[in-house]
Short mmCIF file of N, CA and C in Angstrom, two decimals:
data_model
loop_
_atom_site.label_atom_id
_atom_site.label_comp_id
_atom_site.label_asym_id
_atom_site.label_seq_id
_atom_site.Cartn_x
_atom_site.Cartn_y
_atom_site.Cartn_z
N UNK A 13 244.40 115.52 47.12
CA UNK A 13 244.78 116.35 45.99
C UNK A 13 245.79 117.39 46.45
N UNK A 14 246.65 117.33 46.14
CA UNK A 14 247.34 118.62 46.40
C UNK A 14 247.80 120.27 45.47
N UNK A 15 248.23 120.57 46.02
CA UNK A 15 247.93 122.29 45.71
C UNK A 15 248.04 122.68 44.26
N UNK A 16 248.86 122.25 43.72
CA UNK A 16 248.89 122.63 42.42
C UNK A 16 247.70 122.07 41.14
N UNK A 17 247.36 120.65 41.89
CA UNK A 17 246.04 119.97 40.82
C UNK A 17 244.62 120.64 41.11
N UNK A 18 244.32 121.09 42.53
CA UNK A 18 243.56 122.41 42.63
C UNK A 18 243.73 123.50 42.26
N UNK A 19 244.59 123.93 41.96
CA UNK A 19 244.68 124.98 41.35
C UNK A 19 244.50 124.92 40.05
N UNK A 20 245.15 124.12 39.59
CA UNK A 20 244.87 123.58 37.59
C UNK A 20 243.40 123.30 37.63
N UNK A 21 242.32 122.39 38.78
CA UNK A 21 240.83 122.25 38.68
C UNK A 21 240.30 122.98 38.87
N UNK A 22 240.14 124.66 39.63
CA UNK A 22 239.50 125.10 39.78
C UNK A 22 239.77 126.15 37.97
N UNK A 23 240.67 125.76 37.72
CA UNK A 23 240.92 127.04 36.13
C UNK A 23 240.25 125.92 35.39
N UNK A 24 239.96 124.71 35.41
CA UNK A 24 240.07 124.03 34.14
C UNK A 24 238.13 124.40 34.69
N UNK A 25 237.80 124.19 35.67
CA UNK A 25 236.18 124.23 35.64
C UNK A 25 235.74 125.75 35.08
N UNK A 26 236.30 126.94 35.99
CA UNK A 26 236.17 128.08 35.21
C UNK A 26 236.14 128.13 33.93
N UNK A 27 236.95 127.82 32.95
CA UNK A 27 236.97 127.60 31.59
C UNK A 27 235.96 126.70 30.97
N UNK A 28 235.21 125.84 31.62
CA UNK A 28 234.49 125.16 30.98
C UNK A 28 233.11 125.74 31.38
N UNK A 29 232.55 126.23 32.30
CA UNK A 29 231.55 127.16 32.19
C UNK A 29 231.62 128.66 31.86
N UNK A 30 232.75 128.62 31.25
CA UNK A 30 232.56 130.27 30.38
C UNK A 30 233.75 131.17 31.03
N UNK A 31 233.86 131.54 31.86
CA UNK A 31 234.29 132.47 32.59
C UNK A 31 236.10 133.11 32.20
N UNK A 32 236.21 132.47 30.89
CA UNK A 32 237.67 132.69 30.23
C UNK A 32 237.40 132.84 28.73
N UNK A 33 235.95 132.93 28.51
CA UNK A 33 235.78 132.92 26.83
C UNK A 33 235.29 134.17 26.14
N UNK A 34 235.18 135.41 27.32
CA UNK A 34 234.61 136.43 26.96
C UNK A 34 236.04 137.87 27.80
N UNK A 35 235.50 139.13 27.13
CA UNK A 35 236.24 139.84 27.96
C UNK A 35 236.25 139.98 29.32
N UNK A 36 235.35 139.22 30.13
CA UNK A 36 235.41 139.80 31.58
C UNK A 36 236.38 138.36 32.36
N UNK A 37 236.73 139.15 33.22
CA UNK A 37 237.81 138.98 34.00
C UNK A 37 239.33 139.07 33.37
N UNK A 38 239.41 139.93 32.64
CA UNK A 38 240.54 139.42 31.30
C UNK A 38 241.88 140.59 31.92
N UNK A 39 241.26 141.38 32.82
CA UNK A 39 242.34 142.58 33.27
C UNK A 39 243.11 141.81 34.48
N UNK A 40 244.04 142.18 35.57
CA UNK A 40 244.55 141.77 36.46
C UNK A 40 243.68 142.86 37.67
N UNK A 41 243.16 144.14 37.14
CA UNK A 41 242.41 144.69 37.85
C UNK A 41 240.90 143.98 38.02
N UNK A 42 240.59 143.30 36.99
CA UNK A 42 238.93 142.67 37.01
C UNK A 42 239.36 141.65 38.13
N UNK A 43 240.26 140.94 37.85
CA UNK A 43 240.23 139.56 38.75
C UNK A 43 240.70 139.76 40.22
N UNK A 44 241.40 141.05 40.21
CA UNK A 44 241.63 141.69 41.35
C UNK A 44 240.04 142.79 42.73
N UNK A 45 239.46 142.90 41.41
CA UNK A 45 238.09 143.12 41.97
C UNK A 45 237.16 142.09 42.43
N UNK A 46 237.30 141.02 41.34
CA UNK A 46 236.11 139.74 41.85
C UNK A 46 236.84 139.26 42.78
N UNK A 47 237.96 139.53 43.56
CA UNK A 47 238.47 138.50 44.86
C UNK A 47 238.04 139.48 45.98
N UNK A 48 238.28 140.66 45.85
CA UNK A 48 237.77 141.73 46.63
C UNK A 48 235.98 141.74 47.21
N UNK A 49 235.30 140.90 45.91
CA UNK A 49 233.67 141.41 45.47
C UNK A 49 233.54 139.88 46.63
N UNK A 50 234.12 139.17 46.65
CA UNK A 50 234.02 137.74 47.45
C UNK A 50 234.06 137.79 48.56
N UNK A 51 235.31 138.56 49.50
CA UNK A 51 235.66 139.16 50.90
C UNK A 51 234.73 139.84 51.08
N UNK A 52 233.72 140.97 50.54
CA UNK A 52 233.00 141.14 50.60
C UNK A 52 231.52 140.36 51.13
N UNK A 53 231.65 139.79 50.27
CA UNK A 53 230.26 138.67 50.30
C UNK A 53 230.67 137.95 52.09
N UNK A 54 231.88 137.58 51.95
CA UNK A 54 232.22 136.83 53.21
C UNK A 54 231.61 137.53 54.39
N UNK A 55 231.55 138.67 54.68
CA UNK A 55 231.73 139.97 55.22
C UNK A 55 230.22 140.14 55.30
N UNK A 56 229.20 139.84 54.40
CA UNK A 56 228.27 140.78 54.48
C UNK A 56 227.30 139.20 54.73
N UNK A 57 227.81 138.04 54.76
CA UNK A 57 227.28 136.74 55.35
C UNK A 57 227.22 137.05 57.09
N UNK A 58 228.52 137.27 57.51
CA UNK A 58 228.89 137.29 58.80
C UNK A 58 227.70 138.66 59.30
N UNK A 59 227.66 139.50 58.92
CA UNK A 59 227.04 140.77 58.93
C UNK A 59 225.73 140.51 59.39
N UNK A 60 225.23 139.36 58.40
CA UNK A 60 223.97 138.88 58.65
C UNK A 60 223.54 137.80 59.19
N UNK A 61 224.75 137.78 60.48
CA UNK A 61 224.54 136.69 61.33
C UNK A 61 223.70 135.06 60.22
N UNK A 62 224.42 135.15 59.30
CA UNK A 62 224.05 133.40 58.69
C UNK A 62 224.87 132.68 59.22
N UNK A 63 224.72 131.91 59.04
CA UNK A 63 225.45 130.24 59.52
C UNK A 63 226.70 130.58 59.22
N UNK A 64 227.29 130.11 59.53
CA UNK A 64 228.97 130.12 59.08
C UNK A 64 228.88 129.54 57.83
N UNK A 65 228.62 128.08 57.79
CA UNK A 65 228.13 127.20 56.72
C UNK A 65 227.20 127.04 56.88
N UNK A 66 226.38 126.41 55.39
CA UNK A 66 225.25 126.11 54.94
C UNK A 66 224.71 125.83 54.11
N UNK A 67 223.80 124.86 53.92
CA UNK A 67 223.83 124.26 52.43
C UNK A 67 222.01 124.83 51.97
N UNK A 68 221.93 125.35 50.67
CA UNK A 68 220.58 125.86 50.27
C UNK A 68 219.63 124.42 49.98
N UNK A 69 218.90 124.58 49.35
CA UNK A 69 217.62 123.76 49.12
C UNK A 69 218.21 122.93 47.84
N UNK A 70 218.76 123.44 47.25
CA UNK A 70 219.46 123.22 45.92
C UNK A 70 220.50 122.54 45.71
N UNK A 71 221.22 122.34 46.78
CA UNK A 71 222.99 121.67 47.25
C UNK A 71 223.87 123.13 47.30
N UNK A 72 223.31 124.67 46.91
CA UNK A 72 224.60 125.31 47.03
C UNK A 72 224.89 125.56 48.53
N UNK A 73 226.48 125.62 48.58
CA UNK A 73 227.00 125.90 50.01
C UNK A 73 226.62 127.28 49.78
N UNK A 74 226.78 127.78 51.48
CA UNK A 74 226.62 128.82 51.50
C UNK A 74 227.26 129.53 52.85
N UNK A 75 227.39 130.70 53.22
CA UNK A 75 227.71 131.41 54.63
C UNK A 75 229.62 131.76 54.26
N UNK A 76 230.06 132.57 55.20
CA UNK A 76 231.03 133.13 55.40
C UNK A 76 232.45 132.20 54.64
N UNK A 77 232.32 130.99 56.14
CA UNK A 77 233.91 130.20 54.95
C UNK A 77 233.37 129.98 53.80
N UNK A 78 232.07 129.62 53.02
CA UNK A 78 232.25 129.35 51.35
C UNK A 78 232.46 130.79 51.08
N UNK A 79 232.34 131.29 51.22
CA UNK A 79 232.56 132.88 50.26
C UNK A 79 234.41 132.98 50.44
N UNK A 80 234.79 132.68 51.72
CA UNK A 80 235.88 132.22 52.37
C UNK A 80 236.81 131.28 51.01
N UNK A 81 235.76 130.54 50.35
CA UNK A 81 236.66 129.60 49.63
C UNK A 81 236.44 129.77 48.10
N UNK A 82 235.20 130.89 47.80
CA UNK A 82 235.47 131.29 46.62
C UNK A 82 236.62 132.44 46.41
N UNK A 83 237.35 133.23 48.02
CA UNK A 83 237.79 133.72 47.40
C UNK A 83 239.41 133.16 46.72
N UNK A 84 239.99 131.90 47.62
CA UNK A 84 240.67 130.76 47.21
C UNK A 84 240.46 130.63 45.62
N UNK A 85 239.57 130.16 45.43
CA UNK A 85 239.01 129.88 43.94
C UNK A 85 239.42 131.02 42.62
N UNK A 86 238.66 132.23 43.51
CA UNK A 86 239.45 133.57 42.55
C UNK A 86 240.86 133.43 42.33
N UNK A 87 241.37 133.30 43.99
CA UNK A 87 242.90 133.67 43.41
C UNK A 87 243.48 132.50 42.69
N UNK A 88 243.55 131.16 42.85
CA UNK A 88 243.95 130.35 42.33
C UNK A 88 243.58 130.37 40.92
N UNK A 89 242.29 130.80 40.26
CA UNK A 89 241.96 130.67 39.27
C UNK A 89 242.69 131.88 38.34
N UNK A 90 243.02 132.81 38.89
CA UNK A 90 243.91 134.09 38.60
C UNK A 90 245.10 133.49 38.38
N UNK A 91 246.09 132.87 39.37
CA UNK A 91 247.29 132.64 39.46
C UNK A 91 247.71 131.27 38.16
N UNK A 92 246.77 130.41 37.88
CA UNK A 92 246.91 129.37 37.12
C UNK A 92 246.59 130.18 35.31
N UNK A 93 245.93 130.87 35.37
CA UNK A 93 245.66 131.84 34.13
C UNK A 93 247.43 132.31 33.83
N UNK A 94 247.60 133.35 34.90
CA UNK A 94 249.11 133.88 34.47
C UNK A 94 249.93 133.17 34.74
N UNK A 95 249.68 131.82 34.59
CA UNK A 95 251.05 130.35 34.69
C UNK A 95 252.08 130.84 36.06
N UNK A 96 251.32 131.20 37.07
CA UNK A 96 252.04 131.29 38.21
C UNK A 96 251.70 130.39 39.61
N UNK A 97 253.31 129.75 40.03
CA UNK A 97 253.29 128.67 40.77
C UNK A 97 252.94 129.09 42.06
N UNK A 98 251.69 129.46 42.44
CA UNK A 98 250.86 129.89 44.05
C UNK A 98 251.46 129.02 44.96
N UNK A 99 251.63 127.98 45.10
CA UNK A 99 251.96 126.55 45.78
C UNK A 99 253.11 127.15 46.51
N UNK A 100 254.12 127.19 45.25
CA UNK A 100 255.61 127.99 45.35
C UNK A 100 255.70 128.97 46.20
N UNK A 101 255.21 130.26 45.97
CA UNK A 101 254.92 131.14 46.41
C UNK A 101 254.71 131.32 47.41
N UNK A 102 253.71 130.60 48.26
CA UNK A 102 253.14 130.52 49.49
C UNK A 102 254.01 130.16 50.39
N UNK A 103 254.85 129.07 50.04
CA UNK A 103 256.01 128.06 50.96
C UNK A 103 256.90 129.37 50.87
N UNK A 104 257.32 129.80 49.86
CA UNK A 104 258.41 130.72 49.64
C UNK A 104 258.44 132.25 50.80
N UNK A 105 257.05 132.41 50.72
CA UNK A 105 257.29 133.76 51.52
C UNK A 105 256.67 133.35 52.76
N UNK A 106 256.28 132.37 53.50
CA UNK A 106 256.07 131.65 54.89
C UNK A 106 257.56 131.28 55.46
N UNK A 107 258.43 131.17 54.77
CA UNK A 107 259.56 130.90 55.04
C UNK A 107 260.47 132.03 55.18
N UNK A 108 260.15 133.16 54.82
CA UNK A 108 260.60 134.34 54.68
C UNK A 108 260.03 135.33 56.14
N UNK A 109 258.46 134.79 56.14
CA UNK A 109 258.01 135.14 57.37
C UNK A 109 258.16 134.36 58.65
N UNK A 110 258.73 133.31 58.43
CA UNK A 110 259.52 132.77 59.96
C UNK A 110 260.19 133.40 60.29
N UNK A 111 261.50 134.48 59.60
CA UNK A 111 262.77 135.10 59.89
C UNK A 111 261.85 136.36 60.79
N UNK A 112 260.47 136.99 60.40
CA UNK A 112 260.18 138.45 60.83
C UNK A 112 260.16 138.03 62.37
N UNK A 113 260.30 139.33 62.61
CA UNK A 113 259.91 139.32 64.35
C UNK A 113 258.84 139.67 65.32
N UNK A 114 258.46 139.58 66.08
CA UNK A 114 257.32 139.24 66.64
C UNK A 114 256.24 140.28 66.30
N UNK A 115 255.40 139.91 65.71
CA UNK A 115 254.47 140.86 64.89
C UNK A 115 255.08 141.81 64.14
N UNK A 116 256.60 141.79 63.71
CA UNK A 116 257.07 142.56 63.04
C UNK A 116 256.98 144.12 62.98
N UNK A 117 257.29 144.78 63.63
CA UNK A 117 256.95 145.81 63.81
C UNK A 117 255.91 146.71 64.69
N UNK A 118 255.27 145.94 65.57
CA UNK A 118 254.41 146.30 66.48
C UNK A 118 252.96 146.46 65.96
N UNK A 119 252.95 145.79 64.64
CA UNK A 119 251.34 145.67 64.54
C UNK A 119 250.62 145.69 65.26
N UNK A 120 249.19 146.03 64.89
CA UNK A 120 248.10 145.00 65.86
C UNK A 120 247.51 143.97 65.52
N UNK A 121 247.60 144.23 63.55
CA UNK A 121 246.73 142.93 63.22
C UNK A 121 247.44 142.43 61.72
#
């Protein structure tokens, strides 16, 4: 599958269990919080020494990279809402960041 039909599947599933039929997530600040509320979660998996991955009793995944890939899910599901080409985007400014220079400025991270 490539990038753009994931991105159209993860909006078209959102929409079909609700998550586009009510006011919430409807701001660029809400959807900007639930990607934040996810890094979080990622964060507070690792915190608690869980598995990296892991699957519950139930089939849900669970541990750091899935929180890792809901937050994928947020943004893509954000970016396909405001009809914006993420795919694009990504290639576009990776290519922009080949030109920077070595850590660009003396970062650390």
């Amino acid at each position: 599958m490539d990038f753009k039909s994931l991105q159209k599947m993860v909006h078209e599933t959102n929409k079909a269990n609700g998550w586009h039929d009510n006011e919430f997530e409807k701001t660029d600040s809400e959807y900007l919080l639930n990607i934040n509320c996810e890094v979080a979660e990622a964060w507070e998996s690792k915190r608690d020494k869980e598995p990296e991955i892991w699957t519950r009793e139930n089939g849900k995944p669970e541990g750091m990279w899935t929180e890792l890939g809901d937050v994928i899910m947020r943004i893509v599901d954000f970016a396909e809402e405001k009809s914006i080409d993420l795919e694009d985007l990504i290639i576009r400014k990776n290519e922009y960041n080949k030109s920077r220079g070595y850590r660009h400025g003396g970062k650390r991270y």
